[in-house]
PDB file of C-alpha atoms in Angstrom:
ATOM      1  CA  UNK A 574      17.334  -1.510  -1.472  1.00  0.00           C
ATOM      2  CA  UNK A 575      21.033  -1.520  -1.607  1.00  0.00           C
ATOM      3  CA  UNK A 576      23.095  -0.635   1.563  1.00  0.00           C
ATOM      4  CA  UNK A 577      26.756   0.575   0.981  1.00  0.00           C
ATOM      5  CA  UNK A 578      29.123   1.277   3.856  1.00  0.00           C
ATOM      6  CA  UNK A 579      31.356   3.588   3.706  1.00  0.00           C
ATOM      7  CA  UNK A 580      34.392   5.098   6.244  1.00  0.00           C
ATOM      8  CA  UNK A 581      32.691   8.076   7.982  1.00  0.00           C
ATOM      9  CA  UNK A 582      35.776  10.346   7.946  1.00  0.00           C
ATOM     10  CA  UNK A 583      38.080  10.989   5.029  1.00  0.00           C
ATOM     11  CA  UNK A 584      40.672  13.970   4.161  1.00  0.00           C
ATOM     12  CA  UNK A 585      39.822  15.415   7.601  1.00  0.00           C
ATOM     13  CA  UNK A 586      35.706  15.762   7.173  1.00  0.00           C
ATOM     14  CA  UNK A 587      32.729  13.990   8.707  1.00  0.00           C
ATOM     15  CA  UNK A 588      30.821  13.027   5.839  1.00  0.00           C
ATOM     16  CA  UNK A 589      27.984  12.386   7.958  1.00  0.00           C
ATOM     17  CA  UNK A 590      27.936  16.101   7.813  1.00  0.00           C
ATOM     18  CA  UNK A 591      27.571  16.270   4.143  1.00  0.00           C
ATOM     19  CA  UNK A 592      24.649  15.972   1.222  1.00  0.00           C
ATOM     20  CA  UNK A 593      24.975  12.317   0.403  1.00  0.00           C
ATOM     21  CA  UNK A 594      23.602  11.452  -3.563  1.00  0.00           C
ATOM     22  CA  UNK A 595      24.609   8.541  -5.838  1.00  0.00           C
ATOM     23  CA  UNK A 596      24.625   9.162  -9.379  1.00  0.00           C
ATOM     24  CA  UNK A 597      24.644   6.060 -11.778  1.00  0.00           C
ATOM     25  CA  UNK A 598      24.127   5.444 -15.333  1.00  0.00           C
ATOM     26  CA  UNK A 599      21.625   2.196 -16.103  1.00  0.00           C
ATOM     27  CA  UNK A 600      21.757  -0.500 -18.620  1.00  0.00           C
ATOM     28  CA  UNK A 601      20.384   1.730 -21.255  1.00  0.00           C
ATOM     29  CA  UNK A 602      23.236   4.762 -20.587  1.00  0.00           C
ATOM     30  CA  UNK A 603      20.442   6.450 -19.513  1.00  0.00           C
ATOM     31  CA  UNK A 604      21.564   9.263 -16.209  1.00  0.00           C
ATOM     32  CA  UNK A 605      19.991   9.239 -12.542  1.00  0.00           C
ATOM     33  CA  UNK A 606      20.777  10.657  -9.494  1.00  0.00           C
ATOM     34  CA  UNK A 607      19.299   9.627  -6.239  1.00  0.00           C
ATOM     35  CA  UNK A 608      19.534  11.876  -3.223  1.00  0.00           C
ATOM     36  CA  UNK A 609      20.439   9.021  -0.196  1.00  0.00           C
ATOM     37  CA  UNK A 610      17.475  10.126   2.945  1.00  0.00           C
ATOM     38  CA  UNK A 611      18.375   7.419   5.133  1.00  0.00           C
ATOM     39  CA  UNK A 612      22.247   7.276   6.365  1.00  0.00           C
ATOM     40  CA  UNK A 613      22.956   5.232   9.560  1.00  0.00           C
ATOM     41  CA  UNK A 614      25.763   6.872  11.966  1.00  0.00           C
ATOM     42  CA  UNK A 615      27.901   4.756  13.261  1.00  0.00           C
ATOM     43  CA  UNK A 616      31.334   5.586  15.370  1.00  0.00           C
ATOM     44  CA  UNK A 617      33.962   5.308  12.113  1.00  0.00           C
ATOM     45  CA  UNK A 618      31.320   4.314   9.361  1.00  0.00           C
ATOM     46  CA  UNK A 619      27.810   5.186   7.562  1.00  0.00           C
ATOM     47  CA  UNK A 620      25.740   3.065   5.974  1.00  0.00           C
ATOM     48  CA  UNK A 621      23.670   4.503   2.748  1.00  0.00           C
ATOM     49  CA  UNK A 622      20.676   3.006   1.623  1.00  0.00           C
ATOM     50  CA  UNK A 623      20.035   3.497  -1.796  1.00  0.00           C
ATOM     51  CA  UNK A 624      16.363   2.144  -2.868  1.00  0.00           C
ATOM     52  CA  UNK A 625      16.383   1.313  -6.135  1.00  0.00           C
ATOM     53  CA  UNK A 626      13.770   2.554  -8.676  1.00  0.00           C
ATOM     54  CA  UNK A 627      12.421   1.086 -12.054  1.00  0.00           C
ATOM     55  CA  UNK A 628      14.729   3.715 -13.329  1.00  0.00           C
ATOM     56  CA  UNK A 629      17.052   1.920 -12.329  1.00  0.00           C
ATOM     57  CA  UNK A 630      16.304  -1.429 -13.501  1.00  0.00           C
ATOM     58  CA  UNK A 631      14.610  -0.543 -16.671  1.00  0.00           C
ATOM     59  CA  UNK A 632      16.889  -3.085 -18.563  1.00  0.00           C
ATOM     60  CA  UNK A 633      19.188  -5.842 -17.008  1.00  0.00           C
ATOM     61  CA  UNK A 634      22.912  -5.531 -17.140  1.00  0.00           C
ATOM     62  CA  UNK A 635      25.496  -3.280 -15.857  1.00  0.00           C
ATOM     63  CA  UNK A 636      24.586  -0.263 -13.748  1.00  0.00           C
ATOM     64  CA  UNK A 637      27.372   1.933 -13.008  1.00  0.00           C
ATOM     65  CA  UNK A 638      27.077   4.484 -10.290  1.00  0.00           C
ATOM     66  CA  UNK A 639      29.623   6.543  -8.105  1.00  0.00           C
ATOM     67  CA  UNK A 640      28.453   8.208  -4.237  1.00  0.00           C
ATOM     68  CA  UNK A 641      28.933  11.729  -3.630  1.00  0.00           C
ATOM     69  CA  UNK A 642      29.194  13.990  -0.964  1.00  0.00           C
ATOM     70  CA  UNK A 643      29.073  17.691  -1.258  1.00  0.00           C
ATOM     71  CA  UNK A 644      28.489  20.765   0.766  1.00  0.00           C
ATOM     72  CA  UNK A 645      27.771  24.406  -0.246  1.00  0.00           C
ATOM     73  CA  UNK A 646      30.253  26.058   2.346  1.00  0.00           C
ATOM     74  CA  UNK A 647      32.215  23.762   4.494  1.00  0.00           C
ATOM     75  CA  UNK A 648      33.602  24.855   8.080  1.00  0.00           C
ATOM     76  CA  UNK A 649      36.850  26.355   6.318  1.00  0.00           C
ATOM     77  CA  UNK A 650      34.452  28.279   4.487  1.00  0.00           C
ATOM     78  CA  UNK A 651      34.642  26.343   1.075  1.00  0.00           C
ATOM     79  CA  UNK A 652      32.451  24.608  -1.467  1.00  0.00           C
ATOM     80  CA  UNK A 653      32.939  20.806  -0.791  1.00  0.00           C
ATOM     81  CA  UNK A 654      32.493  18.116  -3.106  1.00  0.00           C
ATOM     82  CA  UNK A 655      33.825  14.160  -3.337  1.00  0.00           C
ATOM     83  CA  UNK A 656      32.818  11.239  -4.659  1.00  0.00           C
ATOM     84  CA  UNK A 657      33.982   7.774  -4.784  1.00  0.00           C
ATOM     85  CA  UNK A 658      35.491   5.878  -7.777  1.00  0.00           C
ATOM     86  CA  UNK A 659      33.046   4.219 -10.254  1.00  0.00           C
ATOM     87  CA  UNK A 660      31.375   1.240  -9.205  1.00  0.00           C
ATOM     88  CA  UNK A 661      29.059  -1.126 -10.397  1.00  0.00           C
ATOM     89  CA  UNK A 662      25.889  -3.439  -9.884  1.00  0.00           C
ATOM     90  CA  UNK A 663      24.862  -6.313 -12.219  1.00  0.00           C
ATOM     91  CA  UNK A 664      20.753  -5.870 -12.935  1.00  0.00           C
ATOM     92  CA  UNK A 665      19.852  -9.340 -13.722  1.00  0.00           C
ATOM     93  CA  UNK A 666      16.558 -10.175 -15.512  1.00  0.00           C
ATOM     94  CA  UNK A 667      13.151  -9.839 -14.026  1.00  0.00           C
ATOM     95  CA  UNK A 668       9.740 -10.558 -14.752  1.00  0.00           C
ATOM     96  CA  UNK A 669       8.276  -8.902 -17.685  1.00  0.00           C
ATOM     97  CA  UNK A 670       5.302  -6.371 -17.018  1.00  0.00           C
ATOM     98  CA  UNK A 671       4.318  -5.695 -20.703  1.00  0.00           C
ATOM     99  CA  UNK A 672       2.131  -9.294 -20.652  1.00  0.00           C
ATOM    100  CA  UNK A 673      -0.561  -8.342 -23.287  1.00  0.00           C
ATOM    101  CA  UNK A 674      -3.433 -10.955 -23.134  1.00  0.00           C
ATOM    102  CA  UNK A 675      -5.077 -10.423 -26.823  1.00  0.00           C
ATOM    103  CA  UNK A 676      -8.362 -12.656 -27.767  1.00  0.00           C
ATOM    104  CA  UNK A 677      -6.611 -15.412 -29.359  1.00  0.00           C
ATOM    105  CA  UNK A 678      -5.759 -17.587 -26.322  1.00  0.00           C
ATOM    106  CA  UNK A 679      -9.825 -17.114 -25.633  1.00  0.00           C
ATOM    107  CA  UNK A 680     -10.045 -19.659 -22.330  1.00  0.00           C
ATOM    108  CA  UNK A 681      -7.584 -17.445 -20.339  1.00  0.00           C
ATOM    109  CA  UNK A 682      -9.717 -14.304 -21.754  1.00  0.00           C
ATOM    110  CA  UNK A 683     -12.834 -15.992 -20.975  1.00  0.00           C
ATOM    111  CA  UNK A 684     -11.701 -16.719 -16.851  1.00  0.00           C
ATOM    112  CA  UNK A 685     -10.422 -13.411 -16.506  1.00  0.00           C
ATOM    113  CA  UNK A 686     -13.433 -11.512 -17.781  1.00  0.00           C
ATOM    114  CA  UNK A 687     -15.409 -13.881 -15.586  1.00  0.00           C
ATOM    115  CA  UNK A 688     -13.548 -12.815 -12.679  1.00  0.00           C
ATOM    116  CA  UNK A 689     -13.561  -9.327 -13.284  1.00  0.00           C
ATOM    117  CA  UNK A 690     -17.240  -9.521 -13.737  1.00  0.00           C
ATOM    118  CA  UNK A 691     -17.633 -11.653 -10.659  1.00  0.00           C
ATOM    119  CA  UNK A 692     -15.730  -9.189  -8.499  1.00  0.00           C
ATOM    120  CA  UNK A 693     -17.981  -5.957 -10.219  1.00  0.00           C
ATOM    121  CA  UNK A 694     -20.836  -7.761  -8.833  1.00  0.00           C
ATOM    122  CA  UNK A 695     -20.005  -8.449  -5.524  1.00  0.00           C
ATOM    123  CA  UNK A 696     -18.620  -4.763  -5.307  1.00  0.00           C
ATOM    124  CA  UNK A 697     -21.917  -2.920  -6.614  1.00  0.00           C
ATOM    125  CA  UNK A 698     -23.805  -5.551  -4.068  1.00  0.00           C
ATOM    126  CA  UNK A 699     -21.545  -4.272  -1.240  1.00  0.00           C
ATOM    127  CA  UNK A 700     -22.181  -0.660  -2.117  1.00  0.00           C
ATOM    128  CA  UNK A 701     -26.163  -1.297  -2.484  1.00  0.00           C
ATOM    129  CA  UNK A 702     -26.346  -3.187   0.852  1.00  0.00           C
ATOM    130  CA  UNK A 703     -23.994  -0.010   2.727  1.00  0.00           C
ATOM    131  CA  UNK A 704     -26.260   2.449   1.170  1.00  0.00           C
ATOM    132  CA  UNK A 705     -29.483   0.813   1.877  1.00  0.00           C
ATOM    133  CA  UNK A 706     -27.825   0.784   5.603  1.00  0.00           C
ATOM    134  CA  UNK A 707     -27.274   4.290   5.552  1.00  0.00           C
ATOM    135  CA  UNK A 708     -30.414   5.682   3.432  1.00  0.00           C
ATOM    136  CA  UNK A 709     -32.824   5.939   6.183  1.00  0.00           C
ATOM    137  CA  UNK A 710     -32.025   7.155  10.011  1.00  0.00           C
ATOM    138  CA  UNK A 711     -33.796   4.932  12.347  1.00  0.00           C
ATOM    139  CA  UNK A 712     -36.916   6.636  14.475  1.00  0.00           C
ATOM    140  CA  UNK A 713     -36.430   4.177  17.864  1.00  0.00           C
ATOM    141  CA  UNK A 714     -39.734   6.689  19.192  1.00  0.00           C
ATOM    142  CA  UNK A 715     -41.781   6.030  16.137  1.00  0.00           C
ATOM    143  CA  UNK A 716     -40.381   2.119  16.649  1.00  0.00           C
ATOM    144  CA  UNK A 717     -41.441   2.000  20.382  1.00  0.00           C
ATOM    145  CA  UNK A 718     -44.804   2.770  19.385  1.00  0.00           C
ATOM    146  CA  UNK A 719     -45.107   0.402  16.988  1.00  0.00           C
ATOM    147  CA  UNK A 720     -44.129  -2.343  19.244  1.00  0.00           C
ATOM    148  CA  UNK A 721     -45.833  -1.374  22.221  1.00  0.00           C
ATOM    149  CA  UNK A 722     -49.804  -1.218  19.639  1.00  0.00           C
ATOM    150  CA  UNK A 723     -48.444  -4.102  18.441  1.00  0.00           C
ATOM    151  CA  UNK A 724     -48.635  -5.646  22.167  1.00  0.00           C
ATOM    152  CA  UNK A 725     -51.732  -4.130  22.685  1.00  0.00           C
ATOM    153  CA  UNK A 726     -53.418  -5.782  19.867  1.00  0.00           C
ATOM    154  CA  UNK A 727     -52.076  -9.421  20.888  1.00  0.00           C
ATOM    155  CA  UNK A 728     -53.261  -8.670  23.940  1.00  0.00           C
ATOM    156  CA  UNK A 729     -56.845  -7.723  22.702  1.00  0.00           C
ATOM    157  CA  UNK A 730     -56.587 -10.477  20.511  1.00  0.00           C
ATOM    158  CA  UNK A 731     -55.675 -12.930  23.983  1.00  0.00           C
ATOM    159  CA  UNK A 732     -58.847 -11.743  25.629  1.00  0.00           C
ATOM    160  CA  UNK A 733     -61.354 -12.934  23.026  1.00  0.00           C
ATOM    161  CA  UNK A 734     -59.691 -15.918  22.148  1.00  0.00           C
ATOM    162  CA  UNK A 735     -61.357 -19.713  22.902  1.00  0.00           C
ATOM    163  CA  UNK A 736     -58.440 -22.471  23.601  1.00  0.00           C
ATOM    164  CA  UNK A 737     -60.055 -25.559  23.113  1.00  0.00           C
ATOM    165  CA  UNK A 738     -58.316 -28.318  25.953  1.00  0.00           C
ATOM    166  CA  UNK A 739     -59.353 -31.993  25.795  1.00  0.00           C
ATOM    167  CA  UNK A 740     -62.114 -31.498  23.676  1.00  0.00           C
ATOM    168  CA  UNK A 741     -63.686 -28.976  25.656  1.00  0.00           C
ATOM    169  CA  UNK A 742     -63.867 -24.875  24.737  1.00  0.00           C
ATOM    170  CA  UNK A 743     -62.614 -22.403  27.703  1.00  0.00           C
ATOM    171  CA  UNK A 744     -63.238 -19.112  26.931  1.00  0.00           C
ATOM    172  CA  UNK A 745     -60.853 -16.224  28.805  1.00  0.00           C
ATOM    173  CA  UNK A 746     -62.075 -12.962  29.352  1.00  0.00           C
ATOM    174  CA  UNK A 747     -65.601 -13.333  29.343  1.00  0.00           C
TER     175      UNK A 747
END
């Protein structure tokens, strides 16, 4: 993002009042315009933020650019348009995104893959684990039931058991 500030008044108008865009030319002469959306009033100054696109800084070097301000029908009733003189910015150079890994540097290959595979794995585990979650609604009725036979056989299974304590069998229930 690049903030410019710039007097508020001049000739007579409030260019607070006005469309705001800055048009610029980047490194490779190629044209933009960029309509400014976030202006910051201030008593006897604005400043414009301009957020910068790849557009913009497609190539390094000089960008040249120049703020307008314009307005269909002004209050005396009259198109409106001004700009500033030219200006520039100095794009310097930045990291290069075209990085094309080919086969022939085969460790690097070989890591990434692994990762990549690694990662597929641990996603498609995720997913199996959520959907197993979600498959089947849980019956808590059908699950109280189960418990409570379940407790009913142990304690069928209590009744006709023999402990055996110092050496000696005690039968319960009998």
């Amino acid at each position: 993002m690049v903030n410019i500030r710039i007097p508020r008044y001049f000739d007579g108008c409030d260019l607070s009042a006005r469309r705001c865009t800055i048009s610029y030319n980047n490194a490779l002469k190629e044209r933009g315009v960029y309509t400014v959306r976030k202006m910051q009033v201030e008593y006897d100054s604005l400043l414009l933020s301009w957020y910068i696109s790849n557009h913009v800084t497609k190539k390094s070097g000089k960008i040249h650019f120049v703020v307008q301000f314009s307005k269909d029908v002004d209050e005396r009733g009259m198109p409106y348009s001004w700009s500033t003189l030219p200006a520039e910015l100095n794009v310097l150079p930045g990291l290069d995104d075209n990085i094309v890994i080919n086969e022939s540097d085969i460790s690097l290959y070989r890591s990434l893959l692994l990762q990549i595979q690694a990662t597929d794995k641990r996603v498609a585990d995720l997913m199996q684990q959520i959907g197993e979650i979600t498959k089947t609604p849980i019956d808590f009725d059908l699950l109280n039931s189960k418990v409570l036979s379940l407790q009913s056989s142990i304690d069928s299974v209590k009744e006709s058991v023999a402990y055996i304590e110092n050496e000696t069998t005690i039968e319960e229930g009998i």
